[in-house]
Amino acid sequence: GEVILDKTNFYAEMGGQVGDTGCIKTKNTVIDITDTQRKADSALIVHIGQVREGEVKVGESGLFEIDSKRRFDIRAHHSSTHLLQAALQKVLGASVHQKGSMVTPSGFRFDFTYNKAMTKDEVKTVENLVNEMILKNVPIITDLMTPDEAVKQGAMALFDEKYGETVRVVSMGQGADRLSCELCGGTHARATGDIGAFRILSETAVSSGV
C-alpha cells in the first residue's frame, strides 16, 4: 500500500539517492515502509510499505521512524560522491563533471565526463586522494542561498539541472580546508571522517564520453 504526504522526515528518492525505509506508528497501527518516492512533480511524498498491525486511517498523527543504520550508510556514500568528484578533477582535470549517480546503503555508482578509460595508476591515485580527504575529518556543512550566491562561493552544479530561487549548498570543510562545494539536495555525513574508508571496485565506460 501507499501513504501519501506533502511533508515527512523520510528522504524520497531523488538525485540518484535511494528513498528511506523504516516504520510509521500510530496509536493502533504499524506500517513497515520499504521505499519512499516522489510523485506529482515531487509535490507529494509517497511511502510504500505494508501494514503490519491495525488499519490506516486518514488524519491520524504518527511517529515516523527512519532506519537510521541504513540512512547512515547512504549519507556516507553520498558524501563520498562529492569527494570522488573533487579527486577526479585533481587527477583527470577540471573538465570532469558528474553526469549521474546511484547512491545506496551498500555503495554507489558515479557517472562522470571523460573521453577515455582511466589507467590503473589514475584509479589508485583517485582512491588514495579520497581516503586522504576522509582522514582530514572536516565538517560537512549545508546552507540555503540563491543560485547567484552559490556561484560566488564556487559551488558546482549538475549539468542540465533546473534550480529554483533557493538552492542547498553542501560544503566539506571551510576556507583553506574546503575539499568540496556542490549544489545538492541529498543527505550527508556530519564530517568526512564518518565515511570511514573508500574503495573503487571497478571503472568502466557506460556511454560515449562517460
CSV table of C-alpha atoms in Angstrom, one decimal, residues 86-203:
chain,number,residue,atom,x,y,z
A,86,ALA,CA,36.9,16.6,-6.3
A,87,ALA,CA,39.6,13.9,-6.6
A,88,LEU,CA,38.7,13.1,-10.2
A,89,GLN,CA,39.1,16.8,-11.1
A,90,LYS,CA,42.5,16.9,-9.4
A,91,VAL,CA,43.8,13.8,-11.3
A,92,LEU,CA,41.9,14.0,-14.6
A,93,GLY,CA,41.3,17.7,-15.0
A,94,ALA,CA,38.6,20.4,-14.2
A,95,SER,CA,36.5,19.2,-17.2
A,96,VAL,CA,35.4,16.2,-15.3
A,97,HIS,CA,31.8,16.6,-14.1
A,98,GLN,CA,29.1,14.4,-12.7
A,99,LYS,CA,26.6,13.0,-15.2
A,100,GLY,CA,24.6,10.8,-12.9
A,101,SER,CA,24.8,8.5,-9.9
A,102,MET,CA,23.1,5.8,-7.8
A,103,VAL,CA,23.7,6.0,-4.1
A,104,THR,CA,22.6,3.0,-1.9
A,105,PRO,CA,23.3,1.6,1.5
A,106,SER,CA,25.8,-0.9,0.1
A,107,GLY,CA,27.8,1.5,-2.2
A,108,PHE,CA,27.4,3.9,-5.1
A,109,ARG,CA,27.9,4.3,-8.8
A,110,PHE,CA,29.2,7.6,-10.1
A,111,ASP,CA,29.0,8.6,-13.8
A,112,PHE,CA,31.4,11.4,-14.9
A,113,THR,CA,32.5,13.0,-18.1
A,114,TYR,CA,35.8,11.8,-19.5
A,115,ASN,CA,36.8,10.8,-23.0
A,116,LYS,CA,39.0,7.7,-22.3
A,117,ALA,CA,39.4,4.9,-19.8
A,118,MET,CA,41.3,5.7,-16.6
A,119,THR,CA,44.7,3.9,-16.1
A,120,LYS,CA,45.2,1.7,-13.1
A,121,ASP,CA,47.6,4.3,-11.6
A,122,GLU,CA,44.9,7.0,-12.0
A,123,VAL,CA,42.3,4.9,-10.3
A,124,LYS,CA,44.6,4.2,-7.4
A,125,THR,CA,45.6,7.9,-7.1
A,126,VAL,CA,42.0,8.9,-7.0
A,127,GLU,CA,41.2,6.3,-4.4
A,128,ASN,CA,44.1,7.4,-2.2
A,129,LEU,CA,43.1,11.1,-2.6
A,130,VAL,CA,39.5,10.4,-1.4
A,131,ASN,CA,40.9,8.5,1.6
A,132,GLU,CA,43.2,11.4,2.5
A,133,MET,CA,40.2,13.7,2.4
A,134,ILE,CA,38.3,11.4,4.7
A,135,LEU,CA,41.1,11.3,7.2
A,136,LYS,CA,41.1,15.1,7.4
A,137,ASN,CA,37.7,14.7,9.1
A,138,VAL,CA,36.5,18.2,8.1
A,139,PRO,CA,32.9,19.1,8.9
A,140,ILE,CA,30.2,18.8,6.2
A,141,ILE,CA,28.0,21.9,6.2
A,142,THR,CA,24.7,22.7,4.4
A,143,ASP,CA,23.5,26.2,3.6
A,144,LEU,CA,20.5,27.6,1.8
A,145,MET,CA,21.2,30.5,-0.6
A,146,THR,CA,20.3,32.0,-4.0
A,147,PRO,CA,21.9,30.4,-7.1
A,148,ASP,CA,24.0,33.6,-7.6
A,149,GLU,CA,25.4,33.4,-4.1
A,150,ALA,CA,26.2,29.7,-4.7
A,151,VAL,CA,28.1,30.5,-7.9
A,152,LYS,CA,30.1,33.2,-6.0
A,153,GLN,CA,31.1,30.6,-3.4
A,154,GLY,CA,32.3,28.3,-6.2
A,155,ALA,CA,29.6,25.7,-5.8
A,156,MET,CA,29.4,23.0,-8.5
A,157,ALA,CA,26.1,22.1,-10.1
A,158,LEU,CA,24.8,19.2,-12.1
A,159,PHE,CA,24.6,19.7,-15.8
A,160,ASP,CA,21.1,20.1,-17.3
A,161,GLU,CA,19.6,20.6,-13.8
A,162,LYS,CA,17.0,23.3,-13.2
A,163,TYR,CA,17.3,25.2,-10.0
A,164,GLY,CA,14.8,27.4,-8.2
A,165,GLU,CA,15.1,30.7,-6.3
A,166,THR,CA,16.8,28.9,-3.4
A,167,VAL,CA,19.4,26.2,-3.6
A,168,ARG,CA,21.1,23.9,-1.0
A,169,VAL,CA,24.9,24.1,-0.9
A,170,VAL,CA,26.9,21.3,0.7
A,171,SER,CA,30.4,22.2,1.7
A,172,MET,CA,33.1,19.8,3.0
A,173,GLY,CA,35.4,21.9,5.1
A,174,GLN,CA,35.8,25.7,5.1
A,175,GLY,CA,38.4,28.2,3.9
A,176,ALA,CA,41.8,26.7,3.2
A,177,ASP,CA,40.4,23.3,4.4
A,178,ARG,CA,37.5,23.2,1.9
A,179,LEU,CA,37.6,20.0,-0.1
A,180,SER,CA,34.3,20.3,-2.0
A,181,CYS,CA,31.4,22.6,-2.5
A,182,GLU,CA,28.3,21.5,-4.5
A,183,LEU,CA,24.6,22.1,-5.0
A,184,CYS,CA,22.9,19.1,-3.6
A,185,GLY,CA,19.6,18.1,-2.0
A,186,GLY,CA,20.6,14.8,-0.6
A,187,THR,CA,21.6,13.6,2.9
A,188,HIS,CA,25.2,13.7,4.0
A,189,ALA,CA,27.6,12.6,6.8
A,190,ARG,CA,28.3,15.1,9.6
A,191,ALA,CA,32.0,15.1,8.8
A,192,THR,CA,34.2,13.3,6.2
A,193,GLY,CA,35.7,11.1,8.9
A,194,ASP,CA,32.3,9.5,9.4
A,195,ILE,CA,32.7,7.9,5.9
A,196,GLY,CA,35.4,5.6,7.4
A,197,ALA,CA,37.2,4.4,4.2
A,198,PHE,CA,36.7,4.5,0.4
A,199,ARG,CA,37.5,1.9,-2.2
A,200,ILE,CA,36.9,1.9,-6.0
A,201,LEU,CA,35.7,-1.6,-7.1
A,202,SER,CA,35.5,-1.0,-10.9
A,203,GLU,CA,35.8,1.6,-13.6
